[in-house]
Tab-separated table of C-alpha atoms and ligand atoms in Angstrom:
chain	number	residue	atom	x	y	z
M	16	MET	CA	-0.095	0.252	-0.264
M	17	SER	CA	2.560	2.106	0.791
M	18	ASN	CA	4.578	1.428	-1.900
M	19	ASP	CA	1.313	2.530	-3.966
M	20	LYS	CA	1.442	5.856	-2.334
M	21	THR	CA	4.745	6.391	-2.847
M	22	LEU	CA	4.510	5.585	-6.739
M	23	THR	CA	1.183	8.200	-7.190
M	24	LYS	CA	3.240	10.763	-5.413
M	25	ARG	CA	6.612	10.389	-7.693
M	26	ARG	CA	4.322	10.750	-10.755
M	27	GLY	CA	2.661	13.860	-9.704
M	28	PHE	CA	6.257	14.920	-8.843
M	29	LEU	CA	7.718	14.197	-12.302
M	30	LYS	CA	4.599	15.990	-13.831
M	31	ALA	CA	4.902	19.514	-11.795
M	32	SER	CA	8.859	19.345	-12.695
M	33	LEU	CA	7.765	18.913	-16.663
M	34	ALA	CA	4.969	21.159	-16.473
M	35	VAL	CA	6.539	24.122	-14.800
M	36	GLY	CA	10.188	23.607	-15.920
M	37	THR	CA	12.186	24.755	-12.622
M	38	GLY	CA	13.158	22.469	-10.483
M	39	VAL	CA	10.843	21.707	-7.699
M	40	SER	CA	13.534	19.450	-6.262
M	41	GLY	CA	17.041	20.216	-6.175
M	42	ALA	CA	18.231	16.872	-8.145
M	43	LEU	CA	16.432	18.651	-11.359
M	44	THR	CA	18.124	22.308	-10.397
M	45	SER	CA	21.014	22.141	-12.416
M	46	ASN	CA	19.255	21.190	-15.642
M	47	SER	CA	16.424	23.866	-14.897
M	48	ALA	CA	19.094	26.617	-14.218
M	49	SER	CA	20.530	25.961	-17.754
M	50	ALA	CA	17.200	26.241	-19.492
M	51	GLN	CA	16.693	29.320	-18.166
M	52	SER	CA	19.937	30.930	-19.208
M	53	ASN	CA	18.971	29.290	-22.404
M	54	THR	CA	22.269	27.401	-22.410
M	55	PHE	CA	20.766	24.009	-22.352
M	56	LEU	CA	19.953	23.502	-26.380
M	57	GLU	CA	23.201	25.498	-27.154
M	58	ILE	CA	25.684	23.558	-29.390
M	59	ASP	CA	28.521	21.915	-27.291
M	60	PRO	CA	31.823	21.780	-28.440
M	61	TRP	CA	32.043	17.955	-29.083
M	62	THR	CA	29.364	17.843	-31.164
M	63	LYS	CA	30.641	20.742	-33.780
M	64	THR	CA	34.147	18.386	-34.609
M	65	GLN	CA	34.664	15.009	-35.923
M	66	GLY	CA	35.036	12.221	-33.239
M	67	ALA	CA	37.464	9.479	-32.519
M	68	THR	CA	37.186	7.311	-35.720
M	69	PHE	CA	38.405	4.349	-33.726
M	70	VAL	CA	39.032	3.592	-30.015
M	71	ASN	CA	42.601	4.096	-29.181
M	72	PRO	CA	43.107	1.351	-27.317
M	73	PRO	CA	41.898	-1.377	-29.257
M	74	TYR	CA	40.636	-2.785	-26.373
M	75	GLY	CA	37.711	-0.199	-25.097
M	76	LEU	CA	38.348	1.122	-21.606
M	77	PRO	CA	35.433	3.230	-19.796
M	78	SER	CA	35.187	6.831	-20.228
M	79	LYS	CA	37.443	9.153	-18.181
M	80	TYR	CA	34.804	10.502	-16.584
M	81	GLU	CA	34.426	7.272	-14.918
M	82	LYS	CA	37.947	6.678	-13.583
M	83	GLU	CA	36.531	6.898	-9.734
M	84	VAL	CA	34.678	3.568	-10.458
M	85	VAL	CA	37.546	0.978	-9.292
M	86	ARG	CA	38.411	-1.335	-7.084
M	87	ARG	CA	39.387	-0.372	-3.552
M	88	LEU	CA	41.181	-1.961	-0.621
M	89	PRO	CA	39.814	-1.764	2.643
M	90	ASN	CA	40.091	0.744	5.523
M	91	PRO	CA	42.733	0.891	7.023
M	92	ALA	CA	44.635	-0.749	4.015
M	93	PRO	CA	46.345	-4.046	5.260
M	94	ILE	CA	50.167	-4.462	5.116
M	95	PHE	CA	50.050	-7.373	2.560
M	96	LEU	CA	47.974	-6.200	-0.304
M	97	THR	CA	45.420	-9.817	-0.556
M	98	ALA	CA	41.890	-8.189	-1.443
M	99	SER	CA	40.281	-5.638	-3.595
M	100	ARG	CA	36.616	-4.861	-3.313
M	101	THR	CA	34.438	-4.188	-5.758
M	102	PRO	CA	32.625	-0.518	-6.174
M	103	ILE	CA	29.012	-1.957	-5.861
M	104	GLN	CA	27.713	1.374	-4.971
M	105	ASN	CA	28.882	2.481	-8.916
M	106	LEU	CA	27.197	-0.563	-10.666
M	107	HIS	CA	23.931	-0.996	-12.398
M	108	GLY	CA	21.605	-4.142	-12.611
M	109	ILE	CA	23.597	-7.187	-11.491
M	110	ILE	CA	26.459	-8.112	-13.595
M	111	THR	CA	30.377	-7.218	-11.984
M	112	PRO	CA	32.593	-6.090	-15.246
M	113	ASN	CA	35.474	-8.068	-15.233
M	114	GLY	CA	37.665	-5.384	-14.204
M	115	LEU	CA	35.875	-4.713	-11.153
M	116	HIS	CA	35.259	-8.369	-9.569
M	117	PHE	CA	36.824	-8.356	-6.141
M	118	GLU	CA	39.868	-9.845	-5.908
M	119	ARG	CA	41.297	-12.364	-3.231
M	120	HIS	CA	44.374	-13.854	-3.441
M	121	HIS	CA	46.770	-15.850	-1.167
M	122	ALA	CA	50.464	-15.310	-2.842
M	123	GLY	CA	50.009	-12.965	-5.710
M	124	VAL	CA	48.667	-13.277	-9.519
M	125	PRO	CA	50.911	-16.058	-10.942
M	126	ASP	CA	51.730	-15.393	-15.357
M	127	ILE	CA	50.736	-18.889	-15.991
M	128	ASN	CA	51.176	-19.384	-20.180
M	129	PRO	CA	47.682	-21.297	-20.714
M	130	ASP	CA	49.473	-23.520	-23.572
M	131	GLN	CA	51.901	-25.198	-20.684
M	132	HIS	CA	49.013	-25.181	-17.926
M	133	ARG	CA	47.876	-28.387	-16.968
M	134	LEU	CA	44.957	-30.099	-14.899
M	135	VAL	CA	45.619	-33.042	-13.322
M	136	VAL	CA	42.636	-35.647	-12.286
M	137	HIS	CA	43.658	-38.610	-9.723
M	138	GLY	CA	43.232	-40.465	-6.449
M	139	LEU	CA	39.878	-42.275	-6.957
M	140	VAL	CA	39.629	-42.470	-10.681
M	141	ASP	CA	39.120	-45.322	-13.010
M	142	ARG	CA	41.686	-43.213	-15.467
M	143	PRO	CA	43.885	-40.622	-14.048
M	144	MET	CA	44.313	-37.801	-16.594
M	145	ILE	CA	46.119	-35.074	-17.391
M	146	PHE	CA	44.639	-32.161	-19.624
M	147	SER	CA	45.733	-29.275	-21.248
M	148	MET	CA	43.652	-26.278	-21.979
M	149	GLU	CA	42.708	-27.297	-25.619
M	150	ASN	CA	41.331	-30.607	-24.069
M	151	ILE	CA	39.168	-28.965	-21.770
M	152	MET	CA	37.948	-26.729	-24.301
M	153	ARG	CA	36.823	-29.258	-26.050
M	154	PHE	CA	34.066	-30.739	-23.731
M	155	PRO	CA	30.701	-29.661	-24.199
M	156	SER	CA	30.719	-25.917	-22.299
M	157	GLU	CA	27.819	-24.144	-20.454
M	158	SER	CA	27.800	-20.460	-19.239
M	159	LYS	CA	25.967	-19.403	-15.953
M	160	ILE	CA	25.186	-16.339	-14.138
M	161	TYR	CA	26.071	-16.450	-10.234
M	162	PHE	CA	27.509	-14.422	-7.521
M	163	MET	CA	30.668	-15.040	-5.695
M	164	GLU	CA	31.346	-13.875	-2.662
M	165	CYS	CA	34.404	-14.027	-0.112
M	166	SER	CA	33.036	-15.509	3.615
M	167	GLY	CA	35.220	-12.914	5.090
M	168	ASN	CA	32.783	-10.193	3.206
M	169	SER	CA	31.612	-7.700	5.337
M	170	ALA	CA	33.327	-9.221	8.626
M	171	ALA	CA	35.270	-6.288	9.852
M	172	GLU	CA	31.544	-4.557	10.631
M	173	LEU	CA	31.530	-7.219	13.315
M	174	LYS	CA	33.673	-5.058	15.715
M	175	ARG	CA	31.844	-1.928	13.799
M	176	SER	CA	35.132	-0.913	11.287
M	177	ALA	CA	36.468	2.422	10.276
M	178	ASN	CA	34.953	1.493	7.051
M	179	ASN	CA	32.026	3.638	5.704
M	180	THR	CA	31.046	2.958	2.024
M	181	ALA	CA	29.178	-0.230	0.432
M	182	GLN	CA	32.546	-0.854	-1.396
M	183	GLN	CA	34.639	-0.951	1.855
M	184	ILE	CA	32.075	-2.757	4.030
M	185	HIS	CA	30.302	-5.080	1.170
M	186	GLY	CA	32.608	-4.800	-1.722
M	187	LEU	CA	34.257	-8.995	-1.557
M	188	ILE	CA	31.095	-9.909	-3.500
M	189	SER	CA	30.531	-9.791	-7.357
M	190	CYS	CA	28.633	-11.489	-10.344
M	191	CYS	CA	29.228	-12.522	-13.653
M	192	GLU	CA	28.442	-14.777	-16.402
M	193	TRP	CA	30.673	-17.873	-16.163
M	194	THR	CA	31.571	-20.621	-18.883
M	195	GLY	CA	33.033	-23.557	-18.634
M	196	VAL	CA	32.863	-27.500	-18.241
M	197	ARG	CA	30.944	-29.328	-15.710
M	198	VAL	CA	32.950	-30.598	-13.234
M	199	SER	CA	30.746	-34.148	-13.504
M	200	THR	CA	31.893	-34.142	-17.187
M	201	LEU	CA	35.448	-34.115	-16.882
M	202	LEU	CA	34.968	-36.855	-13.942
M	203	GLN	CA	33.209	-39.368	-16.074
M	204	GLU	CA	35.744	-39.367	-18.438
M	205	CYS	CA	38.046	-40.255	-15.789
M	206	GLY	CA	35.615	-42.740	-14.108
M	207	ILE	CA	34.907	-42.156	-10.429
M	208	LYS	CA	35.240	-44.869	-8.083
M	209	PRO	CA	32.120	-45.997	-5.598
M	210	GLN	CA	33.854	-45.297	-2.690
M	211	ALA	CA	34.915	-41.209	-3.321
M	212	THR	CA	33.012	-38.882	-1.524
M	213	TRP	CA	35.329	-35.895	-1.331
M	214	VAL	CA	37.385	-34.165	-3.832
M	215	LEU	CA	41.041	-32.010	-3.230
M	216	ALA	CA	41.376	-28.976	-5.529
M	217	GLU	CA	44.492	-26.971	-5.591
M	218	GLY	CA	46.101	-23.992	-7.177
M	219	ALA	CA	49.203	-23.341	-9.225
M	220	ASP	CA	49.732	-19.882	-7.126
M	221	GLY	CA	52.610	-20.044	-4.989
M	222	ALA	CA	49.900	-20.442	-1.768
M	223	ALA	CA	49.282	-23.526	-3.427
M	224	MET	CA	45.394	-22.700	-2.491
M	225	THR	CA	43.996	-26.129	-1.736
M	226	ARG	CA	40.606	-26.967	-0.097
M	227	SER	CA	38.852	-30.079	0.281
M	228	ILE	CA	35.199	-30.033	-1.785
M	229	PRO	CA	31.992	-32.403	-1.128
M	230	LEU	CA	32.019	-34.827	-4.148
M	231	SER	CA	28.296	-34.391	-4.307
M	232	LYS	CA	28.873	-31.233	-4.925
M	233	MET	CA	31.263	-31.250	-7.686
M	234	LEU	CA	28.634	-33.441	-9.404
M	235	ASP	CA	25.627	-30.748	-8.585
M	236	ASP	CA	26.698	-27.883	-10.450
M	237	ALA	CA	30.473	-27.026	-9.908
M	238	ILE	CA	32.035	-25.652	-13.141
M	239	LEU	CA	35.851	-25.613	-14.482
M	240	ALA	CA	35.688	-21.988	-15.572
M	241	TYR	CA	37.595	-20.509	-18.610
M	242	ALA	CA	35.588	-17.917	-19.381
M	243	GLN	CA	34.248	-14.739	-17.522
M	244	ASN	CA	31.448	-12.679	-18.778
M	245	GLY	CA	32.272	-13.627	-22.331
M	246	GLU	CA	35.872	-13.167	-22.746
M	247	MET	CA	38.831	-15.601	-20.923
M	248	LEU	CA	39.226	-15.339	-17.647
M	249	ARG	CA	41.543	-12.423	-16.133
M	250	ALA	CA	44.645	-13.252	-14.566
M	251	GLU	CA	43.559	-12.366	-11.002
M	252	GLN	CA	40.154	-14.052	-11.300
M	253	GLY	CA	42.591	-17.810	-12.335
M	254	TYR	CA	43.543	-17.431	-15.827
M	255	PRO	CA	43.381	-19.750	-17.652
M	256	LEU	CA	41.321	-22.259	-15.238
M	257	ARG	CA	39.463	-21.896	-12.396
M	258	LEU	CA	36.941	-24.191	-10.303
M	259	PHE	CA	33.692	-22.327	-9.576
M	260	LEU	CA	31.166	-23.920	-6.727
M	261	PRO	CA	28.040	-21.631	-7.143
M	262	SER	CA	26.833	-20.630	-3.776
M	263	TYR	CA	30.298	-21.719	-1.968
M	264	GLU	CA	32.778	-19.347	-0.038
M	265	GLY	CA	34.863	-17.634	-3.039
M	266	ASN	CA	38.143	-19.080	-1.089
M	267	MET	CA	36.617	-22.451	-2.446
M	268	SER	CA	36.537	-21.677	-6.072
M	269	ILE	CA	40.217	-22.319	-6.545
M	270	LYS	CA	41.734	-19.936	-8.893
M	271	TRP	CA	44.900	-21.308	-11.469
M	272	LEU	CA	43.607	-24.722	-10.954
M	273	ARG	CA	45.773	-27.561	-11.604
M	274	ARG	CA	44.687	-30.864	-9.770
M	275	LEU	CA	41.737	-32.512	-8.478
M	276	LYS	CA	41.783	-35.527	-6.128
M	277	LEU	CA	39.530	-37.787	-5.418
M	278	GLY	CA	39.337	-39.615	-1.904
M	279	THR	CA	36.975	-40.732	1.233
M	280	GLU	CA	37.290	-37.894	3.638
M	281	PRO	CA	39.090	-34.034	3.496
M	282	TRP	CA	42.492	-33.209	3.632
M	283	GLN	CA	42.610	-31.013	6.944
M	284	THR	CA	44.366	-28.098	4.647
M	285	ARG	CA	45.739	-24.987	6.249
M	286	GLU	CA	42.942	-23.195	4.780
M	287	GLU	CA	40.075	-25.293	6.261
M	288	THR	CA	41.532	-25.757	9.907
M	289	SER	CA	43.621	-22.496	10.418
M	290	ALA	CA	41.361	-19.824	8.509
M	291	TYR	CA	38.101	-20.336	7.044
M	292	THR	CA	36.627	-21.858	10.362
M	293	ASP	CA	34.078	-20.372	12.360
M	294	LEU	CA	34.674	-20.182	16.561
M	295	ARG	CA	32.111	-20.401	18.787
M	296	GLU	CA	31.600	-19.269	22.197
M	297	ASN	CA	32.843	-22.920	23.905
M	298	GLY	CA	36.586	-22.337	21.915
M	299	LYS	CA	35.382	-24.720	19.171
M	300	ALA	CA	35.530	-23.727	15.841
M	301	LEU	CA	32.741	-25.111	12.978
M	302	GLN	CA	34.491	-26.562	10.107
M	303	PHE	CA	33.223	-26.967	6.727
M	304	THR	CA	30.608	-24.102	6.736
M	305	PHE	CA	30.515	-23.671	2.902
M	306	LYS	CA	27.200	-22.214	2.019
M	307	MET	CA	27.042	-17.805	2.048
M	308	GLU	CA	23.548	-17.273	3.300
M	309	VAL	CA	20.798	-14.669	2.378
M	310	LYS	CA	22.077	-11.237	2.291
M	311	SER	CA	21.354	-7.957	0.719
M	312	VAL	CA	22.521	-4.365	0.949
M	313	ILE	CA	21.063	-0.789	-0.526
M	314	THR	CA	23.686	0.420	-2.491
M	315	GLN	CA	22.140	3.616	-3.912
M	316	PRO	CA	21.932	5.707	-1.786
M	317	SER	CA	24.930	4.656	0.729
M	318	GLY	CA	27.694	5.206	2.653
M	319	MET	CA	29.544	8.613	2.194
M	320	MET	CA	26.958	9.939	-0.622
M	321	LYS	CA	24.908	12.694	-0.121
M	322	LEU	CA	21.294	13.450	-0.742
M	323	LYS	CA	21.654	17.041	-2.512
M	324	SER	CA	17.763	18.157	-1.317
M	325	LYS	CA	14.504	16.440	-0.344
M	326	GLY	CA	12.043	15.103	-2.820
M	327	PHE	CA	12.441	11.793	-4.776
M	328	TYR	CA	15.131	8.768	-4.456
M	329	GLU	CA	14.825	5.391	-6.104
M	330	ILE	CA	16.634	3.050	-3.011
M	331	SER	CA	18.118	0.303	-4.709
M	332	GLY	CA	20.858	-2.444	-3.871
M	333	ILE	CA	21.110	-6.040	-4.783
M	334	ALA	CA	20.158	-9.163	-2.907
M	335	TRP	CA	21.541	-12.915	-3.310
M	336	SER	CA	21.258	-16.256	-1.285
M	337	GLY	CA	23.375	-19.453	-1.451
M	338	ASN	CA	20.211	-21.138	-0.925
M	339	GLY	CA	18.869	-20.336	-4.120
M	340	LYS	CA	16.392	-17.766	-5.331
M	341	ILE	CA	15.461	-14.303	-3.363
M	342	ARG	CA	12.192	-14.629	-2.839
M	343	ARG	CA	11.628	-10.791	-1.577
M	344	VAL	CA	13.294	-8.276	-0.331
M	345	GLU	CA	11.942	-5.541	2.265
M	346	VAL	CA	13.130	-1.963	2.783
M	347	SER	CA	12.740	0.292	5.926
M	348	THR	CA	13.390	3.654	5.953
M	349	ASP	CA	12.869	4.251	9.422
M	350	ALA	CA	15.537	2.045	11.097
M	351	GLY	CA	13.453	-1.192	11.094
M	352	LYS	CA	10.041	-0.234	12.592
M	353	THR	CA	8.624	-0.731	9.264
M	354	TRP	CA	9.112	-2.722	6.000
M	355	GLN	CA	7.646	-2.315	2.742
M	356	GLU	CA	8.489	-4.964	-0.574
M	357	ALA	CA	10.727	-3.509	-2.477
M	358	MET	CA	10.191	-4.437	-6.394
M	359	LEU	CA	12.316	-7.394	-7.868
M	360	GLN	CA	13.957	-6.306	-11.157
M	361	GLU	CA	14.025	-9.435	-13.534
M	362	PRO	CA	16.008	-11.568	-14.220
M	363	VAL	CA	15.479	-13.373	-10.439
M	364	MET	CA	18.101	-16.345	-10.915
M	365	ASP	CA	19.083	-19.230	-8.973
M	366	LYS	CA	22.202	-18.054	-6.766
M	367	SER	CA	23.119	-14.687	-8.604
M	368	LEU	CA	22.682	-11.152	-7.896
M	369	VAL	CA	19.312	-9.548	-7.770
M	370	ARG	CA	18.608	-5.806	-8.199
M	371	PHE	CA	15.777	-4.354	-5.971
M	372	ARG	CA	14.699	-0.875	-6.258
M	373	TYR	CA	12.110	0.783	-4.005
M	374	PRO	CA	10.711	4.435	-4.615
M	375	TRP	CA	11.150	6.848	-1.969
M	376	VAL	CA	10.142	10.748	-1.446
M	377	TRP	CA	12.976	11.899	1.347
M	378	ASP	CA	11.233	14.581	3.373
M	379	GLY	CA	14.271	15.771	4.814
M	380	ALA	CA	13.934	14.514	8.174
M	381	PRO	CA	16.910	11.909	9.578
M	382	ALA	CA	16.747	8.599	8.539
M	383	VAL	CA	17.848	5.127	8.738
M	384	LEU	CA	17.452	3.043	5.551
M	385	MET	CA	17.611	-0.990	5.846
M	386	SER	CA	17.114	-3.863	3.376
M	387	ARG	CA	15.952	-7.575	4.575
M	388	ALA	CA	16.169	-10.289	2.021
M	389	VAL	CA	14.388	-13.827	2.323
M	390	ASP	CA	15.075	-16.545	0.058
M	391	THR	CA	13.118	-19.622	-1.459
M	392	SER	CA	14.392	-21.503	1.303
M	393	GLY	CA	12.290	-19.452	4.197
M	394	ASP	CA	15.790	-17.797	5.591
M	395	VAL	CA	15.450	-14.689	6.411
M	396	GLN	CA	17.995	-11.957	6.765
M	397	PRO	CA	18.998	-11.509	10.355
M	398	THR	CA	20.024	-8.308	12.353
M	399	MET	CA	23.763	-7.970	13.928
M	400	GLU	CA	22.219	-8.416	17.293
M	401	ALA	CA	20.590	-11.904	16.181
M	402	LEU	CA	23.481	-13.112	14.096
M	403	ILE	CA	26.410	-12.699	16.964
M	404	LYS	CA	23.079	-14.203	19.349
M	405	THR	CA	22.732	-17.260	16.896
M	406	LYS	CA	26.279	-17.648	15.953
M	407	SER	CA	28.753	-16.067	18.277
M	408	ALA	CA	30.741	-13.118	19.272
M	409	ASN	CA	33.385	-14.734	18.269
M	410	THR	CA	31.953	-14.791	14.272
M	411	PHE	CA	34.086	-12.952	11.882
M	412	TYR	CA	33.031	-15.308	8.350
M	413	HIS	CA	29.971	-15.263	7.064
M	414	ASN	CA	28.303	-12.053	8.277
M	415	ASN	CA	25.341	-11.503	6.277
M	416	ALA	CA	23.713	-9.042	8.829
M	417	ILE	CA	21.250	-6.098	8.123
M	418	GLN	CA	22.965	-2.966	6.574
M	419	PRO	CA	21.663	0.264	8.425
M	420	TRP	CA	22.429	3.757	6.301
M	421	GLN	CA	22.299	6.814	8.674
M	422	VAL	CA	20.804	9.971	6.512
M	423	ALA	CA	21.428	12.796	8.169
M	424	ALA	CA	19.152	16.118	8.181
M	425	ASN	CA	22.122	17.600	5.519
M	426	GLY	CA	21.624	14.554	3.141
M	427	GLU	CA	25.156	13.096	4.228
M	428	VAL	CA	24.757	9.064	4.383
M	429	THR	CA	26.689	7.518	6.650
M	430	ASN	CA	27.417	3.685	8.263
M	431	GLY	CA	24.525	3.379	10.695
M	432	ARG	CA	25.925	0.589	12.536
U	3	CO	CO1	32.956	-20.601	6.074
């Protein structure tokens, strides 16, 4: 109901500004001012000259006016640069451009010649095999749009960090179209021995990143990915070959994949014992917490932005869940006292980001904006208090708590936690 009311106001608002031709709100003031000084219809210099005949360099780049839209480090920047974050507050729709996909690596980015790269499959298989990239790319392929989230995304917020932008806080999330071969196709080629239940995946980077993965996951929807958004993987995304495990914590989607070994139990590698475990109150840690849970964040407006005047704003953000599809996203503009249903923009896909939008008229009073996602399994995104209560105050990974953005009377938006 409240959605409808806001929409009605919005129509009225747009009608008024078009009819009168002067900005009712500051958002339109600059255009209106130009119109009044008769400069609006003047011919700009770029219309009077021949444009560039072809783009240089041949691989196109964003406009120079978009140079602030880049991956950034968290605040404060760590001594060892191991992760950079996606500028989610500057992106539209659901796809992350390849040059803006977040990065996380443990020993830098290796420079791998694809002609020399090999994937070994061994252990509990009938026929151990070595595949070249050429071999792998001859198999039937598939392309799917999936989100990828680092399990450490938003982790610093559990202790209320110095981070303030959506990018700094939640930028270890991206979403791309991934192309490759189903792991099941390759494993069938090798023949899976009946007693096999786990698979070891190892990267060719200096860290030899290694994780144990249930065979059931590998046979379900795992991909050996070589392309991303229509082109070969970027070096920092695992060129020339990576594992991609939809909905699982990003660390398990081993980049620069060089080995798969089938066995009967997990290998207890460094990255599943000393890290990527979830410490509980009793001092014990949960291992093998794979799935990224239901989550959403408002990206427009968000931290460090400024609303220039009262009036209409479209609140917009992204939601996702490792359980499957997003069923609903609710938005609150009064710090969670009341919630209204946001519009989910098509396509709404399994294990993908979905874009939600909600029309809002800001009356100029301080406000707290929040979003809360619900997935098809019925899971509801928790508040930070609820998350700490159900999990632990020691929680570091898997923070999917609701993000509040505080809007001050002067329009400044800050982290409301
Ligand atoms: Co985990």
